[in-house]
Amino acid sequence: MTVILDGKKLRDELLDELKNKLSSYNVIPKLVVILVGENPASRIYVNNKKKTAEKLGINSEVIVYPADISEKELLAKIEELNVDNSVNAILVQLPLPAHIDKSKVINAISPLKDVDGFTPENSGKLLAGENPYVYPCTPKGILLLLDKYGIEVDGKHVVIVGRSNIVGKPLAVMLLNRNATVTVCHSHTKNLSEITKTADILISAVGEKLIEDNMVKMNCVIVDVGIFKDINGKTRGDVDFEKVYEKTSYISPVPGGVGPMTIASLMLNTVELFDLQTKRSCD
Ligand code: NAP
């Protein structure tokens, strides 16, 4: 029988635990989210993050800039937030307008306030097999979900479709660090279905309808990271859920799978950074 990997349920459990933990804090952690421009999807993501933080009692501030803000001005704001002791976590919502160098902006965030775990120091630690200050939110959420359902990755063949810096690449490293055998596929991969059919665990992070039932082996585990709107405006994942479902042992739905876990991880990361910073300032 197929088991649904219920990200909403786990998110609620994790956030309840976090809320309890925060009730003993004298100072409230603070997350600052920077949003540049009027991308409607980004606006929704940022609002969800703010709403979740508020429910937990995390102090959250959203700074909105017009799309034509200069790179210099944005970098100056990040520098100001880096040295502001009341700010524990900084997130720059991606994508950024084309005239702004994304790498420069990410690199400007203090690694100790880098709640996405994207700075070179944090991603370098990850690659070196060390613990970064925090792990990137979506890969972290996926591993929390697999752990919750007792899905062992050690020795398993995990196929990841998608090699972005925010999902595929860090996830591949995190799985390697847990002794999985990892194959990463992308738009230049030849014979994709021959590879996906060998997966014990298939994780798809592309953003289009891609994974059909003839691309998966019986009893595999599927994690669907992709999100897009179909022609009827319905939110969909990369995987043809209805057709693939019967063949899987576990499968995450869209919506309700990885998305809620990403937000939960962001909240966990904010509190982890707060703990690290306050411990440091006590030393
Ligand atoms: P991205 O940066 O656009 O990366 C997409 C990846 O998919 C790229 O590596 C691309 O290959 C690969 N790809 C595209 N078409 C392909 C094909 N036909 N066959 C195989 N690989 C293909 O996207 P992202 O930021 O990682 O996000 C991916 C999806 O996950 C999006 O739908 C996004 O909305 C969703 N997402 C969801 C969450 C969540 O919390 N649920 C979080 C993050 C992202 P190339 O590298 O060769 O171009």
Short mmCIF file of C-alpha atoms and ligand atoms in Angstrom, two decimals, residues 41 45 94 102 118 137-139 142 160-169 184-189 192 204-211 215 224-229 236-238 253-254 256-263, ligand 1:
data_model
loop_
_atom_site.label_atom_id
_atom_site.label_comp_id
_atom_site.label_asym_id
_atom_site.label_seq_id
_atom_site.Cartn_x
_atom_site.Cartn_y
_atom_site.Cartn_z
CA ALA A 41 4.83 34.19 -6.75
CA TYR A 45 6.05 32.94 -0.69
CA LEU A 94 14.95 34.95 -5.25
CA LYS A 102 22.61 37.34 -7.28
CA PHE A 118 23.47 29.61 0.51
CA CYS A 137 15.67 24.85 3.65
CA THR A 138 14.22 22.68 0.88
CA PRO A 139 16.82 19.86 1.04
CA ILE A 142 13.04 16.72 2.28
CA ILE A 160 17.62 13.75 -8.30
CA VAL A 161 16.22 15.50 -11.36
CA GLY A 162 17.31 19.16 -11.24
CA ARG A 163 20.68 20.63 -10.30
CA SER A 164 19.86 24.09 -8.98
CA ASN A 165 21.92 25.69 -6.22
CA ILE A 166 18.89 25.80 -3.95
CA VAL A 167 17.60 22.22 -4.34
CA GLY A 168 19.43 19.66 -6.48
CA LYS A 169 23.07 20.43 -5.68
CA VAL A 184 21.89 14.04 -10.53
CA CYS A 185 20.04 14.60 -13.82
CA HIS A 186 19.31 17.84 -15.68
CA SER A 187 18.16 19.17 -19.02
CA HIS A 188 21.17 17.71 -20.87
CA THR A 189 20.75 14.23 -19.41
CA LEU A 192 16.35 10.26 -18.44
CA SER A 204 12.19 15.64 -8.94
CA ALA A 205 12.84 19.41 -8.80
CA VAL A 206 12.19 20.77 -12.27
CA GLY A 207 8.91 22.74 -12.45
CA GLU A 208 7.15 20.98 -15.34
CA LYS A 209 5.14 17.80 -15.91
CA LEU A 210 7.91 15.28 -16.39
CA ILE A 211 7.70 12.05 -14.41
CA MET A 215 9.78 6.22 -15.66
CA ASP A 224 8.05 15.81 -5.81
CA VAL A 225 9.61 19.24 -5.29
CA GLY A 226 8.32 20.89 -8.47
CA ILE A 227 5.52 23.42 -8.43
CA PHE A 228 3.75 24.94 -11.40
CA LYS A 229 0.24 25.96 -12.42
CA ARG A 236 0.82 20.70 -9.86
CA GLY A 237 4.11 18.93 -9.26
CA ASP A 238 6.54 17.35 -11.72
CA PRO A 253 1.84 15.24 -2.93
CA VAL A 254 1.82 18.72 -4.46
CA GLY A 256 1.11 19.46 0.82
CA GLY A 257 4.47 17.70 0.53
CA VAL A 258 7.77 19.52 0.23
CA GLY A 259 6.37 23.08 0.25
CA PRO A 260 5.25 23.07 3.91
CA MET A 261 8.53 21.39 4.88
CA THR A 262 10.52 24.21 3.29
CA ILE A 263 8.72 26.78 5.43
P1 NAP B 1 15.61 25.77 -11.50
O1 NAP B 1 16.73 26.56 -10.93
O2 NAP B 1 14.83 26.31 -12.62
O3 NAP B 1 16.17 24.34 -11.90
C1 NAP B 1 15.42 23.42 -12.63
C2 NAP B 1 16.29 22.23 -12.93
O4 NAP B 1 15.54 21.33 -13.73
C3 NAP B 1 17.56 22.57 -13.74
O5 NAP B 1 18.66 21.88 -13.20
C4 NAP B 1 17.22 22.08 -15.15
O6 NAP B 1 18.35 21.63 -15.88
C5 NAP B 1 16.33 20.90 -14.84
N1 NAP B 1 15.46 20.59 -15.97
C6 NAP B 1 14.67 21.41 -16.68
N2 NAP B 1 14.01 20.73 -17.63
C7 NAP B 1 14.40 19.44 -17.53
C8 NAP B 1 14.08 18.26 -18.23
N3 NAP B 1 13.20 18.27 -19.25
N4 NAP B 1 14.65 17.13 -17.84
C9 NAP B 1 15.53 17.09 -16.82
N5 NAP B 1 15.87 18.17 -16.09
C10 NAP B 1 15.31 19.35 -16.46
O7 NAP B 1 14.55 25.42 -10.42
P2 NAP B 1 14.58 25.25 -8.82
O8 NAP B 1 14.68 26.59 -8.20
O9 NAP B 1 15.50 24.16 -8.39
O10 NAP B 1 13.08 24.73 -8.64
C11 NAP B 1 12.62 23.58 -9.31
C12 NAP B 1 11.15 23.41 -9.05
O11 NAP B 1 10.96 23.20 -7.67
C13 NAP B 1 10.30 24.63 -9.39
O12 NAP B 1 9.03 24.19 -9.80
C14 NAP B 1 10.17 25.36 -8.07
O13 NAP B 1 9.01 26.14 -7.99
C15 NAP B 1 10.11 24.20 -7.12
N6 NAP B 1 10.58 24.48 -5.78
C16 NAP B 1 9.75 24.11 -4.79
C17 NAP B 1 10.15 24.31 -3.49
C18 NAP B 1 9.24 23.88 -2.41
O14 NAP B 1 9.42 24.30 -1.28
N7 NAP B 1 8.28 23.00 -2.69
C19 NAP B 1 11.36 24.91 -3.18
C20 NAP B 1 12.20 25.25 -4.24
C21 NAP B 1 11.80 25.03 -5.55
P3 NAP B 1 19.55 22.63 -16.31
O15 NAP B 1 20.35 22.86 -15.07
O16 NAP B 1 20.29 21.86 -17.33
O17 NAP B 1 18.91 23.87 -16.82
#
